[in-house]
PDB file of C-alpha atoms in Angstrom:
ATOM      1  CA  GLN A 528     113.873 194.872 186.289  1.00 67.00           C
ATOM      2  CA  PHE A 529     111.465 195.988 189.004  1.00 74.00           C
ATOM      3  CA  PHE A 530     108.532 194.771 186.912  1.00 75.00           C
ATOM      4  CA  GLY A 531     110.072 191.283 186.612  1.00 72.00           C
ATOM      5  CA  ILE A 532     110.585 191.024 190.368  1.00 76.00           C
ATOM      6  CA  PHE A 533     107.080 192.303 191.000  1.00 74.00           C
ATOM      7  CA  MET A 534     105.537 189.780 188.581  1.00 70.00           C
ATOM      8  CA  SER A 535     107.549 186.923 190.113  1.00 70.00           C
ATOM      9  CA  ILE A 536     106.165 187.794 193.525  1.00 75.00           C
ATOM     10  CA  VAL A 537     102.590 188.095 192.236  1.00 74.00           C
ATOM     11  CA  ILE A 538     102.749 184.833 190.254  1.00 70.00           C
ATOM     12  CA  GLY A 539     104.384 182.990 193.168  1.00 69.00           C
ATOM     13  CA  TRP A 540     101.715 184.253 195.561  1.00 71.00           C
ATOM     14  CA  TRP A 541      98.917 183.286 193.166  1.00 69.00           C
ATOM     15  CA  GLN A 542     100.339 179.779 192.643  1.00 66.00           C
ATOM     16  CA  LYS A 543     100.637 179.276 196.405  1.00 68.00           C
ATOM     17  CA  ARG A 544      97.056 180.471 196.928  1.00 69.00           C
ATOM     18  CA  LYS A 545      95.657 178.132 194.260  1.00 63.00           C
ATOM     19  CA  ASN A 546      97.733 175.213 195.558  1.00 62.00           C
ATOM     20  CA  ARG A 547      96.357 175.682 199.068  1.00 65.00           C
ATOM     21  CA  LYS A 548      92.815 175.633 197.719  1.00 64.00           C
ATOM     22  CA  ILE A 549      93.385 172.503 195.626  1.00 58.00           C
ATOM     23  CA  SER A 550      95.464 170.716 198.290  1.00 59.00           C
ATOM     24  CA  LYS A 551      92.329 170.254 200.373  1.00 60.00           C
ATOM     25  CA  LYS A 552      91.246 167.627 197.813  1.00 57.00           C
ATOM     26  CA  ASN A 553      93.805 164.919 198.732  1.00 56.00           C
ATOM     27  CA  VAL A 554      96.430 166.109 196.301  1.00 57.00           C
ATOM     28  CA  LYS A 555      99.657 164.150 196.096  1.00 61.00           C
ATOM     29  CA  THR A 556     101.562 166.693 194.037  1.00 65.00           C
ATOM     30  CA  LEU A 557     100.776 170.086 192.592  1.00 70.00           C
ATOM     31  CA  ASN A 558     103.200 170.245 189.698  1.00 81.00           C
ATOM     32  CA  PRO A 559     101.781 170.677 186.165  1.00 87.00           C
ATOM     33  CA  ASN A 560     102.393 167.003 185.259  1.00 90.00           C
ATOM     34  CA  GLN A 561      99.593 165.001 186.834  1.00 92.00           C
ATOM     35  CA  LEU A 562      98.932 161.253 186.811  1.00 93.00           C
ATOM     36  CA  GLU A 563      96.222 159.317 188.610  1.00 94.00           C
ATOM     37  CA  THR A 564      94.903 155.749 188.443  1.00 96.00           C
ATOM     38  CA  PHE A 565      91.479 154.701 189.721  1.00 96.00           C
ATOM     39  CA  ASN A 566      88.915 151.942 189.211  1.00 97.00           C
ATOM     40  CA  VAL A 567      85.310 152.024 188.048  1.00 96.00           C
ATOM     41  CA  SER A 568      82.903 149.172 187.541  1.00 96.00           C
ATOM     42  CA  GLY A 569      80.992 148.462 184.365  1.00 95.00           C
ATOM     43  CA  LYS A 570      81.337 147.041 180.897  1.00 96.00           C
ATOM     44  CA  PHE A 571      84.396 148.160 178.951  1.00 96.00           C
ATOM     45  CA  ASP A 572      82.434 149.585 175.998  1.00 96.00           C
ATOM     46  CA  ASP A 573      80.175 151.613 178.306  1.00 96.00           C
ATOM     47  CA  ILE A 574      83.111 152.967 180.327  1.00 96.00           C
ATOM     48  CA  PHE A 575      85.015 153.848 177.148  1.00 97.00           C
ATOM     49  CA  GLU A 576      82.016 155.816 175.834  1.00 96.00           C
ATOM     50  CA  LYS A 577      81.525 157.502 179.212  1.00 96.00           C
ATOM     51  CA  SER A 578      85.220 158.470 179.170  1.00 96.00           C
ATOM     52  CA  LEU A 579      84.745 160.147 175.790  1.00 96.00           C
ATOM     53  CA  VAL A 580      81.904 162.211 177.212  1.00 95.00           C
ATOM     54  CA  GLY A 581      83.932 162.806 180.394  1.00 95.00           C
ATOM     55  CA  ILE A 582      86.434 164.846 178.420  1.00 95.00           C
ATOM     56  CA  LYS A 583      83.874 167.652 178.565  1.00 93.00           C
ATOM     57  CA  SER A 584      84.259 167.724 182.371  1.00 91.00           C
ATOM     58  CA  PHE A 585      87.569 169.576 181.917  1.00 91.00           C
ATOM     59  CA  LYS A 586      86.556 171.308 178.664  1.00 90.00           C
ATOM     60  CA  GLY A 587      88.789 169.070 176.606  1.00 92.00           C
ATOM     61  CA  LYS A 588      88.713 168.446 172.883  1.00 95.00           C
ATOM     62  CA  LEU A 589      89.006 164.880 171.631  1.00 96.00           C
ATOM     63  CA  TYR A 590      92.206 164.231 169.707  1.00 93.00           C
ATOM     64  CA  VAL A 591      92.430 160.407 169.533  1.00 96.00           C
ATOM     65  CA  SER A 592      89.801 157.757 170.255  1.00 95.00           C
ATOM     66  CA  ASP A 593      91.325 154.285 169.886  1.00 96.00           C
ATOM     67  CA  LYS A 594      89.102 151.635 171.469  1.00 95.00           C
ATOM     68  CA  LYS A 595      91.285 148.803 170.134  1.00 96.00           C
ATOM     69  CA  ASN A 596      94.271 150.099 172.139  1.00 96.00           C
ATOM     70  CA  SER A 597      92.109 151.410 175.026  1.00 96.00           C
ATOM     71  CA  LEU A 598      93.457 154.925 174.475  1.00 97.00           C
ATOM     72  CA  ILE A 599      91.861 158.357 174.498  1.00 97.00           C
ATOM     73  CA  GLN A 600      93.805 161.572 173.971  1.00 97.00           C
ATOM     74  CA  ALA A 601      92.505 165.101 174.311  1.00 97.00           C
ATOM     75  CA  THR A 602      93.779 168.650 174.554  1.00 95.00           C
ATOM     76  CA  THR A 603      92.620 171.737 176.393  1.00 94.00           C
ATOM     77  CA  SER A 604      92.682 175.285 175.137  1.00 91.00           C
ATOM     78  CA  ILE A 605      95.045 178.046 176.116  1.00 88.00           C
ATOM     79  CA  SER A 606      93.937 179.913 179.224  1.00 87.00           C
ATOM     80  CA  TRP A 607      95.496 182.423 181.583  1.00 81.00           C
ATOM     81  CA  LYS A 608      96.612 179.429 183.688  1.00 81.00           C
ATOM     82  CA  SER A 609      98.496 177.577 180.954  1.00 84.00           C
ATOM     83  CA  PHE A 610      99.219 177.211 177.263  1.00 89.00           C
ATOM     84  CA  GLY A 611      96.925 174.171 177.238  1.00 92.00           C
ATOM     85  CA  GLU A 612      97.332 170.567 178.352  1.00 95.00           C
ATOM     86  CA  ASN A 613      97.655 167.204 176.664  1.00 96.00           C
ATOM     87  CA  ILE A 614      95.424 164.636 178.340  1.00 97.00           C
ATOM     88  CA  GLU A 615      95.882 160.886 177.965  1.00 97.00           C
ATOM     89  CA  ILE A 616      93.399 158.327 179.257  1.00 98.00           C
ATOM     90  CA  LEU A 617      94.215 154.610 179.286  1.00 98.00           C
ATOM     91  CA  LEU A 618      91.649 151.956 180.142  1.00 97.00           C
ATOM     92  CA  ASN A 619      92.632 148.510 181.363  1.00 97.00           C
ATOM     93  CA  GLU A 620      89.981 145.827 181.726  1.00 95.00           C
ATOM     94  CA  LYS A 621      90.356 143.835 184.949  1.00 94.00           C
ATOM     95  CA  GLU A 622      88.279 140.974 186.375  1.00 92.00           C
ATOM     96  CA  ASN A 623      84.607 141.187 187.393  1.00 92.00           C
ATOM     97  CA  ASN A 624      83.732 144.225 185.225  1.00 93.00           C
ATOM     98  CA  ILE A 625      86.348 146.421 186.885  1.00 96.00           C
ATOM     99  CA  ILE A 626      88.031 148.931 184.591  1.00 97.00           C
ATOM    100  CA  GLU A 627      91.286 150.538 185.707  1.00 97.00           C
ATOM    101  CA  ILE A 628      91.629 154.057 184.304  1.00 98.00           C
ATOM    102  CA  THR A 629      94.862 156.018 184.200  1.00 98.00           C
ATOM    103  CA  ILE A 630      94.629 159.699 183.343  1.00 97.00           C
ATOM    104  CA  SER A 631      97.530 162.059 182.822  1.00 96.00           C
ATOM    105  CA  SER A 632      97.568 165.794 182.225  1.00 95.00           C
ATOM    106  CA  LYS A 633     100.738 167.456 180.949  1.00 95.00           C
ATOM    107  CA  PRO A 634     101.319 170.997 179.719  1.00 94.00           C
ATOM    108  CA  VAL A 635     101.539 171.445 175.946  1.00 92.00           C
ATOM    109  CA  ASN A 636     104.646 173.541 176.560  1.00 89.00           C
ATOM    110  CA  PRO A 637     107.155 171.168 178.236  1.00 85.00           C
ATOM    111  CA  ILE A 638     109.047 173.999 179.963  1.00 84.00           C
ATOM    112  CA  GLN A 639     105.939 175.255 181.770  1.00 83.00           C
ATOM    113  CA  ILE A 640     106.589 174.931 185.504  1.00 81.00           C
ATOM    114  CA  VAL A 641     103.518 176.695 186.900  1.00 81.00           C
ATOM    115  CA  ASP A 642      99.891 175.988 185.982  1.00 84.00           C
ATOM    116  CA  TYR A 643      98.007 177.268 189.048  1.00 80.00           C
ATOM    117  CA  GLY A 644      96.606 173.764 189.615  1.00 84.00           C
ATOM    118  CA  LYS A 645      95.049 173.441 186.143  1.00 89.00           C
ATOM    119  CA  GLY A 646      96.530 169.979 185.486  1.00 90.00           C
ATOM    120  CA  ARG A 647      95.272 168.687 188.814  1.00 89.00           C
ATOM    121  CA  GLN A 648      91.897 170.271 188.186  1.00 90.00           C
ATOM    122  CA  ASN A 649      91.635 168.414 184.844  1.00 93.00           C
ATOM    123  CA  VAL A 650      92.360 165.074 186.517  1.00 93.00           C
ATOM    124  CA  LEU A 651      90.003 165.633 189.460  1.00 92.00           C
ATOM    125  CA  SER A 652      87.146 166.805 187.213  1.00 94.00           C
ATOM    126  CA  PHE A 653      87.440 163.671 185.089  1.00 96.00           C
ATOM    127  CA  ILE A 654      87.613 161.338 188.111  1.00 95.00           C
ATOM    128  CA  GLU A 655      84.581 163.021 189.657  1.00 95.00           C
ATOM    129  CA  TYR A 656      82.644 162.643 186.403  1.00 96.00           C
ATOM    130  CA  MET A 657      83.576 158.969 186.018  1.00 96.00           C
ATOM    131  CA  ASN A 658      82.551 158.162 189.595  1.00 94.00           C
ATOM    132  CA  LYS A 659      79.064 159.591 189.077  1.00 88.00           C
ATOM    133  CA  SER A 660      76.382 157.015 188.354  1.00 66.00           C
TER     134      SER A 660
END
């Protein structure tokens, strides 16, 4: 019983510490389910290919690459922060070579309530990669 209380305190403290560190990066929410939409400019085919390479920015493994439906799905491995995440990337071609990208990161285990900012880190790493020239 003491061990459970002790671990709850340690895990809670660690989550709070990681959240503070990540929250300096304009974070809207710090829960494990993350969703972000942003725009990049370029040709659809080039941005789709760059997105496939961008999966490496969060150490993801490609699961689905469906250019026809503008969909990319990837997973991440188990780590001490989580049991892994499912990543979904949707591309939507707008006017004037603008591509709207929506990325989501969700824990593989749906009951996971703490990820020490891993989901947010996945999303931010991908956005940073895609905004590089």
